[in-house]
Coordinates of C-alpha atoms and ligand atoms in Angstrom, one line a residue:
M1 CA -14.3 -52.3 -32.2
A2 CA -15.0 -50.7 -35.6
K3 CA -12.5 -48.3 -36.9
Q4 CA -13.4 -44.6 -36.9
D5 CA -12.8 -42.2 -39.8
F6 CA -12.8 -38.4 -40.0
L7 CA -14.4 -37.7 -43.3
T8 CA -16.5 -34.7 -42.4
L9 CA -17.1 -32.8 -39.1
S10 CA -20.1 -35.1 -38.4
S11 CA -17.7 -38.0 -38.1
V12 CA -17.2 -36.7 -34.5
P13 CA -20.6 -36.5 -32.7
A14 CA -21.6 -33.1 -31.4
K15 CA -21.2 -34.3 -27.8
D16 CA -17.5 -35.1 -28.3
W17 CA -16.4 -31.8 -29.8
G18 CA -15.9 -30.0 -26.5
S19 CA -13.5 -32.7 -25.2
L20 CA -11.7 -32.9 -28.5
W21 CA -11.0 -29.1 -28.3
D22 CA -10.1 -29.4 -24.6
R23 CA -7.5 -32.1 -25.6
A24 CA -6.2 -29.9 -28.4
A25 CA -5.8 -27.0 -26.0
T26 CA -4.0 -29.3 -23.5
L27 CA -1.6 -30.5 -26.3
K28 CA -1.0 -26.9 -27.3
A29 CA -0.2 -25.9 -23.7
E30 CA 2.0 -28.9 -23.1
R31 CA 3.9 -28.3 -26.4
R32 CA 4.8 -24.9 -25.1
R33 CA 6.1 -26.5 -21.9
G34 CA 8.1 -29.1 -23.9
V35 CA 6.0 -32.1 -22.8
R36 CA 6.6 -35.1 -25.0
H37 CA 4.0 -37.6 -26.2
Q38 CA 4.1 -41.2 -27.3
A39 CA 0.4 -41.9 -28.2
L40 CA 1.4 -42.9 -31.8
A41 CA 4.6 -44.8 -30.8
G42 CA 5.3 -47.6 -33.4
K43 CA 2.5 -46.2 -35.7
T44 CA 2.8 -44.9 -39.2
V45 CA 0.4 -42.5 -40.9
A46 CA 0.3 -42.2 -44.7
L47 CA -0.3 -38.6 -45.9
V48 CA -1.6 -38.7 -49.5
F49 CA -1.7 -35.5 -51.5
E50 CA -3.5 -35.3 -54.9
K51 CA -3.4 -31.4 -54.5
S52 CA -0.9 -28.9 -53.2
S53 CA -0.5 -28.1 -49.5
T54 CA 1.6 -26.2 -47.1
R55 CA -0.3 -26.2 -43.8
T56 CA -1.9 -29.6 -44.0
R57 CA 1.3 -31.3 -45.1
V58 CA 3.5 -29.7 -42.4
S59 CA 1.0 -29.8 -39.6
F60 CA 0.2 -33.5 -40.1
E61 CA 3.8 -34.5 -40.5
V62 CA 4.9 -32.5 -37.4
G63 CA 1.9 -33.7 -35.5
V64 CA 2.5 -37.4 -36.1
Y65 CA 6.2 -36.9 -35.2
E66 CA 5.3 -35.1 -32.0
L67 CA 3.0 -38.0 -31.0
G68 CA 5.8 -40.4 -31.3
G69 CA 4.8 -41.8 -34.7
H70 CA 6.1 -41.7 -38.3
A71 CA 4.5 -40.1 -41.3
V72 CA 5.0 -41.1 -44.9
V73 CA 4.1 -38.4 -47.4
L74 CA 2.9 -39.6 -50.8
S75 CA 2.1 -37.1 -53.6
S76 CA 0.1 -38.2 -56.6
A77 CA 2.9 -37.0 -58.9
G78 CA 5.6 -39.2 -57.2
S79 CA 3.3 -42.3 -56.8
Q80 CA 1.3 -44.6 -59.0
L81 CA -1.9 -42.6 -58.3
A82 CA -0.9 -40.2 -61.2
R83 CA -0.5 -43.2 -63.5
G84 CA -4.1 -44.2 -62.7
E85 CA -3.8 -46.9 -60.0
P86 CA -7.3 -47.1 -58.6
I87 CA -7.9 -45.5 -55.1
E88 CA -9.4 -48.9 -54.1
D89 CA -6.1 -50.7 -54.7
T90 CA -4.1 -47.8 -53.1
A91 CA -6.4 -48.1 -50.0
R92 CA -5.8 -51.8 -49.5
V93 CA -2.1 -51.5 -50.0
L94 CA -1.5 -48.5 -47.7
A95 CA -3.7 -50.1 -45.0
G96 CA -1.3 -53.0 -45.0
Y97 CA 1.6 -50.8 -44.1
C98 CA 0.1 -47.9 -42.2
H99 CA -2.2 -47.4 -39.1
A100 CA -4.1 -44.4 -40.6
I101 CA -4.3 -42.6 -43.9
M102 CA -4.9 -38.8 -44.4
I103 CA -5.9 -37.9 -47.9
R104 CA -6.3 -34.5 -49.8
T105 CA -8.0 -35.1 -53.1
F106 CA -10.7 -33.9 -55.5
G107 CA -14.2 -35.5 -55.1
Q108 CA -15.4 -36.5 -51.7
E109 CA -16.3 -39.9 -53.2
R110 CA -12.6 -40.6 -53.4
V111 CA -12.2 -40.0 -49.6
E112 CA -15.2 -42.3 -49.0
T113 CA -14.0 -45.0 -51.3
L114 CA -10.6 -44.9 -49.6
A115 CA -12.3 -45.2 -46.2
R116 CA -14.5 -48.1 -47.4
M117 CA -11.6 -50.0 -48.8
A118 CA -9.0 -49.4 -46.1
D119 CA -9.4 -51.1 -42.8
V120 CA -7.6 -48.3 -41.0
P121 CA -8.9 -44.9 -40.1
V122 CA -9.0 -42.3 -42.9
I123 CA -8.8 -38.5 -42.4
N124 CA -10.1 -36.0 -44.9
G125 CA -7.4 -33.4 -45.4
L126 CA -9.6 -31.5 -47.9
S127 CA -11.8 -32.6 -50.8
D128 CA -13.7 -30.5 -53.3
Q129 CA -16.7 -30.7 -50.9
H130 CA -15.3 -30.5 -47.4
H131 CA -12.4 -29.3 -45.3
P132 CA -13.2 -30.6 -41.8
C133 CA -9.7 -30.4 -40.3
Q134 CA -9.7 -26.7 -41.1
V135 CA -13.0 -25.8 -39.6
A136 CA -12.2 -27.9 -36.5
S137 CA -9.1 -25.7 -36.1
D138 CA -11.2 -22.5 -36.9
L139 CA -13.6 -23.3 -34.1
L140 CA -10.8 -24.1 -31.6
T141 CA -9.5 -20.6 -32.5
V142 CA -12.9 -19.1 -31.9
R143 CA -13.2 -20.9 -28.6
E144 CA -9.8 -19.7 -27.4
H145 CA -10.6 -16.1 -28.3
F146 CA -14.3 -15.8 -27.3
G147 CA -14.4 -18.6 -24.7
E148 CA -17.3 -20.3 -26.5
V149 CA -18.5 -21.6 -29.9
A150 CA -22.3 -21.7 -29.7
G151 CA -23.9 -18.4 -28.9
L152 CA -21.8 -16.4 -31.4
R153 CA -22.9 -15.1 -34.8
Y154 CA -20.8 -16.3 -37.7
A155 CA -20.6 -14.9 -41.3
W156 CA -19.2 -16.5 -44.4
V157 CA -18.3 -14.1 -47.2
G158 CA -17.3 -15.5 -50.7
D159 CA -17.5 -18.7 -52.5
G160 CA -19.9 -21.5 -51.5
N161 CA -17.0 -23.9 -51.6
N162 CA -15.6 -26.8 -49.5
M163 CA -14.9 -24.4 -46.6
A164 CA -18.4 -22.9 -46.7
A165 CA -19.8 -26.5 -46.7
S166 CA -17.8 -27.5 -43.6
W167 CA -19.1 -24.3 -41.9
I168 CA -22.6 -25.2 -42.8
E169 CA -22.1 -28.7 -41.5
A170 CA -20.7 -27.2 -38.2
A171 CA -23.7 -24.9 -38.0
G172 CA -26.0 -27.9 -38.2
L173 CA -24.0 -30.2 -35.9
L174 CA -23.4 -27.6 -33.2
G175 CA -26.5 -25.3 -33.7
L176 CA -24.6 -22.2 -34.8
E177 CA -26.0 -18.9 -36.1
L178 CA -24.4 -18.7 -39.6
A179 CA -25.1 -16.1 -42.4
L180 CA -23.5 -16.7 -45.7
A181 CA -23.0 -14.1 -48.5
C182 CA -22.2 -15.7 -51.8
P183 CA -22.8 -14.4 -55.4
E184 CA -25.5 -15.9 -57.5
G185 CA -24.2 -19.0 -59.2
Y186 CA -21.6 -19.6 -56.5
Q187 CA -23.9 -20.6 -53.6
P188 CA -23.4 -23.7 -51.5
D189 CA -25.2 -26.9 -52.3
A190 CA -28.9 -26.4 -51.4
S191 CA -29.3 -30.0 -50.1
M192 CA -26.4 -29.5 -47.7
I193 CA -28.1 -26.3 -46.3
A194 CA -31.4 -28.2 -46.0
A195 CA -29.7 -31.1 -44.0
A196 CA -28.0 -28.6 -41.7
R197 CA -31.2 -26.7 -41.1
A198 CA -33.0 -30.0 -40.3
A199 CA -30.2 -30.9 -37.8
Q200 CA -30.7 -27.4 -36.2
T201 CA -34.4 -28.0 -35.9
A202 CA -33.7 -31.3 -34.1
L203 CA -31.3 -29.5 -31.8
G204 CA -33.7 -26.6 -31.2
R205 CA -30.8 -24.1 -31.8
G206 CA -29.1 -22.2 -34.6
S207 CA -29.9 -20.7 -38.0
I208 CA -28.5 -20.6 -41.5
T209 CA -29.2 -17.6 -43.7
L210 CA -28.1 -17.3 -47.3
V211 CA -27.8 -13.8 -48.9
T212 CA -25.9 -12.1 -51.7
D213 CA -25.0 -8.8 -49.9
P214 CA -21.8 -9.3 -47.7
R215 CA -22.9 -6.3 -45.5
R216 CA -26.1 -8.2 -44.6
A217 CA -24.2 -11.3 -43.7
V218 CA -21.7 -9.6 -41.4
A219 CA -24.2 -7.3 -39.6
G220 CA -23.9 -8.3 -36.0
A221 CA -21.4 -11.1 -36.6
Q222 CA -18.6 -11.8 -34.2
V223 CA -16.7 -14.1 -36.5
I224 CA -16.2 -13.4 -40.3
S225 CA -14.6 -16.1 -42.5
T226 CA -13.6 -16.1 -46.1
D227 CA -11.5 -18.1 -48.5
V228 CA -10.1 -17.8 -52.0
W229 CA -12.5 -17.1 -54.9
A230 CA -11.0 -19.9 -57.1
S231 CA -10.2 -23.1 -55.2
M232 CA -7.6 -25.8 -56.3
G233 CA -8.9 -27.3 -59.5
Q234 CA -10.7 -24.1 -60.5
E235 CA -7.7 -22.3 -61.9
A236 CA -9.2 -21.9 -65.3
E237 CA -12.2 -20.0 -63.8
A238 CA -10.0 -17.6 -61.9
L239 CA -10.7 -14.6 -64.2
A240 CA -14.4 -15.1 -64.4
R241 CA -14.5 -15.5 -60.7
Q242 CA -12.7 -12.2 -60.1
T243 CA -15.6 -10.5 -61.9
A244 CA -18.3 -12.5 -60.1
F245 CA -16.8 -11.8 -56.7
A246 CA -16.2 -8.1 -57.0
G247 CA -17.6 -6.5 -53.8
Y248 CA -16.9 -9.6 -51.7
C249 CA -13.6 -8.4 -50.3
V250 CA -13.4 -8.7 -46.5
D251 CA -11.8 -5.2 -46.0
E252 CA -11.8 -2.7 -43.2
A253 CA -15.2 -1.1 -44.4
L254 CA -16.9 -4.5 -44.3
V255 CA -15.4 -5.5 -40.9
A256 CA -16.7 -2.1 -39.5
Q257 CA -20.3 -3.4 -40.2
A258 CA -19.8 -6.4 -37.9
A259 CA -20.2 -6.6 -34.2
P260 CA -17.7 -4.6 -32.0
G261 CA -14.7 -6.8 -31.4
A262 CA -15.4 -9.0 -34.4
R263 CA -12.6 -11.3 -35.6
V264 CA -11.7 -12.5 -39.0
L265 CA -10.6 -16.0 -40.2
H266 CA -9.1 -17.2 -43.4
C267 CA -7.9 -20.8 -43.9
L268 CA -5.0 -19.6 -46.1
P269 CA -3.4 -19.3 -48.7
A270 CA -4.8 -15.8 -49.1
H271 CA -4.8 -13.3 -52.0
R272 CA -4.5 -9.8 -50.4
G273 CA -6.6 -7.3 -52.3
E274 CA -9.0 -10.0 -53.6
E275 CA -11.0 -11.9 -50.9
I276 CA -9.3 -10.1 -48.0
S277 CA -7.5 -6.8 -47.7
G278 CA -4.0 -6.6 -46.4
G279 CA -5.1 -4.3 -43.7
V280 CA -7.6 -6.9 -42.3
I281 CA -5.5 -10.0 -42.6
D282 CA -2.4 -8.3 -41.1
G283 CA -4.4 -6.1 -38.7
P284 CA -5.9 -6.4 -35.2
A285 CA -9.1 -8.2 -36.2
S286 CA -7.2 -11.1 -37.7
L287 CA -7.0 -14.5 -36.0
V288 CA -5.5 -16.1 -39.1
W289 CA -2.0 -17.0 -37.8
T290 CA -3.4 -18.6 -34.6
Q291 CA -6.0 -20.4 -36.8
A292 CA -3.2 -21.8 -38.9
E293 CA -1.1 -22.9 -35.9
N294 CA -4.2 -24.6 -34.4
R295 CA -4.3 -27.0 -37.3
L296 CA -1.4 -28.8 -35.6
H297 CA -3.0 -29.1 -32.2
V298 CA -6.5 -30.1 -33.3
Q299 CA -5.1 -32.7 -35.7
K300 CA -3.0 -34.2 -33.0
A301 CA -6.2 -34.5 -30.9
I302 CA -7.9 -36.2 -33.9
L303 CA -5.0 -38.6 -34.4
E304 CA -5.1 -39.6 -30.8
R305 CA -8.8 -40.2 -30.9
L306 CA -8.6 -42.4 -34.0
I307 CA -5.4 -44.3 -33.4
G308 CA -3.9 -43.2 -30.1
A309 CA -2.7 -45.8 -27.6
Ligands
LIG1 N1 -5.6 -24.2 -45.1 C1 -5.0 -25.2 -45.7 O1 -5.5 -26.4 -45.8 O2 -3.8 -24.9 -46.2 P1 -2.9 -25.8 -47.2 O3 -3.6 -25.9 -48.5 O4 -1.6 -25.1 -47.3 O5 -2.8 -27.2 -46.6
LIG2 N1 -11.1 -23.6 -50.9 C1 -9.7 -23.8 -51.0 C2 -9.1 -24.1 -49.6 C3 -7.6 -24.2 -49.6 C4 -7.1 -24.6 -48.2 C5 -9.3 -24.8 -52.0 O1 -10.0 -25.9 -52.0 O2 -8.4 -24.6 -52.7

């Protein structure tokens, strides 16, 4: 059987997402009861980081351990990647030792090259273009809170970045109603929106709206998501971005414009007082801490799907 990768959310077909989230929910409940698992017994997963991480690093390492496997963490700084060893060579070598490779890197083409050259499953732990593990966790969090995923209205406020792109892909794949508010010059890739809209037309469900006014995006939304204004690799643009994103803070006044009972997501790390107010992230509308915890459970379900016994 051909190996399966998890490079973007579409790597898992729409029909399989419900059972994947069910499995994540079971793993979460069983973990609370102390049930132990061995699906990855005898298996090793390489975790490759070309960018910093707290959640992805720890949730994958703990997740592999809790499934009975072993994780090897490789950061570019401590490895030959920083000295320019090609990703193609790294892929072939790691695939000789490990049963799967998770990578966090810059261009999505590096993830795809790794997947092409490694004959073991590859998981995208964030690229400049996508963050599928995070949005998989976000939607599990939504499902836990609201009892459903489709049928809700979603708003994205902020940069048209990797997180926004994975939300757009989710909207296309699952037929979600998604409104994005991004400043001019920081909007998501138009071809990605067109592809997701075409997927929605084929499904007969969902919509994607792009506006510049955050109040328009959140009007009637049950779920509001945001992220930092300058992503990893964009540190030099941070000051210019603070000016461009003025007015895009998810604060109490903005949340008040959303549907009653609306909830707020942020993938973290967050900058209180920039893209989100302290009162919102630490307040009753926030699902942020559950969202972060759910990375562990959803990634265990993905690992089982790709390399489980
Ligand atoms: N949300 C997320 O991916 O966090 P880290 O950068 O800490 O892994
Ligand atoms: N958009 C952010 C997400 C961090 C988890 C970044 O790429 O830095």
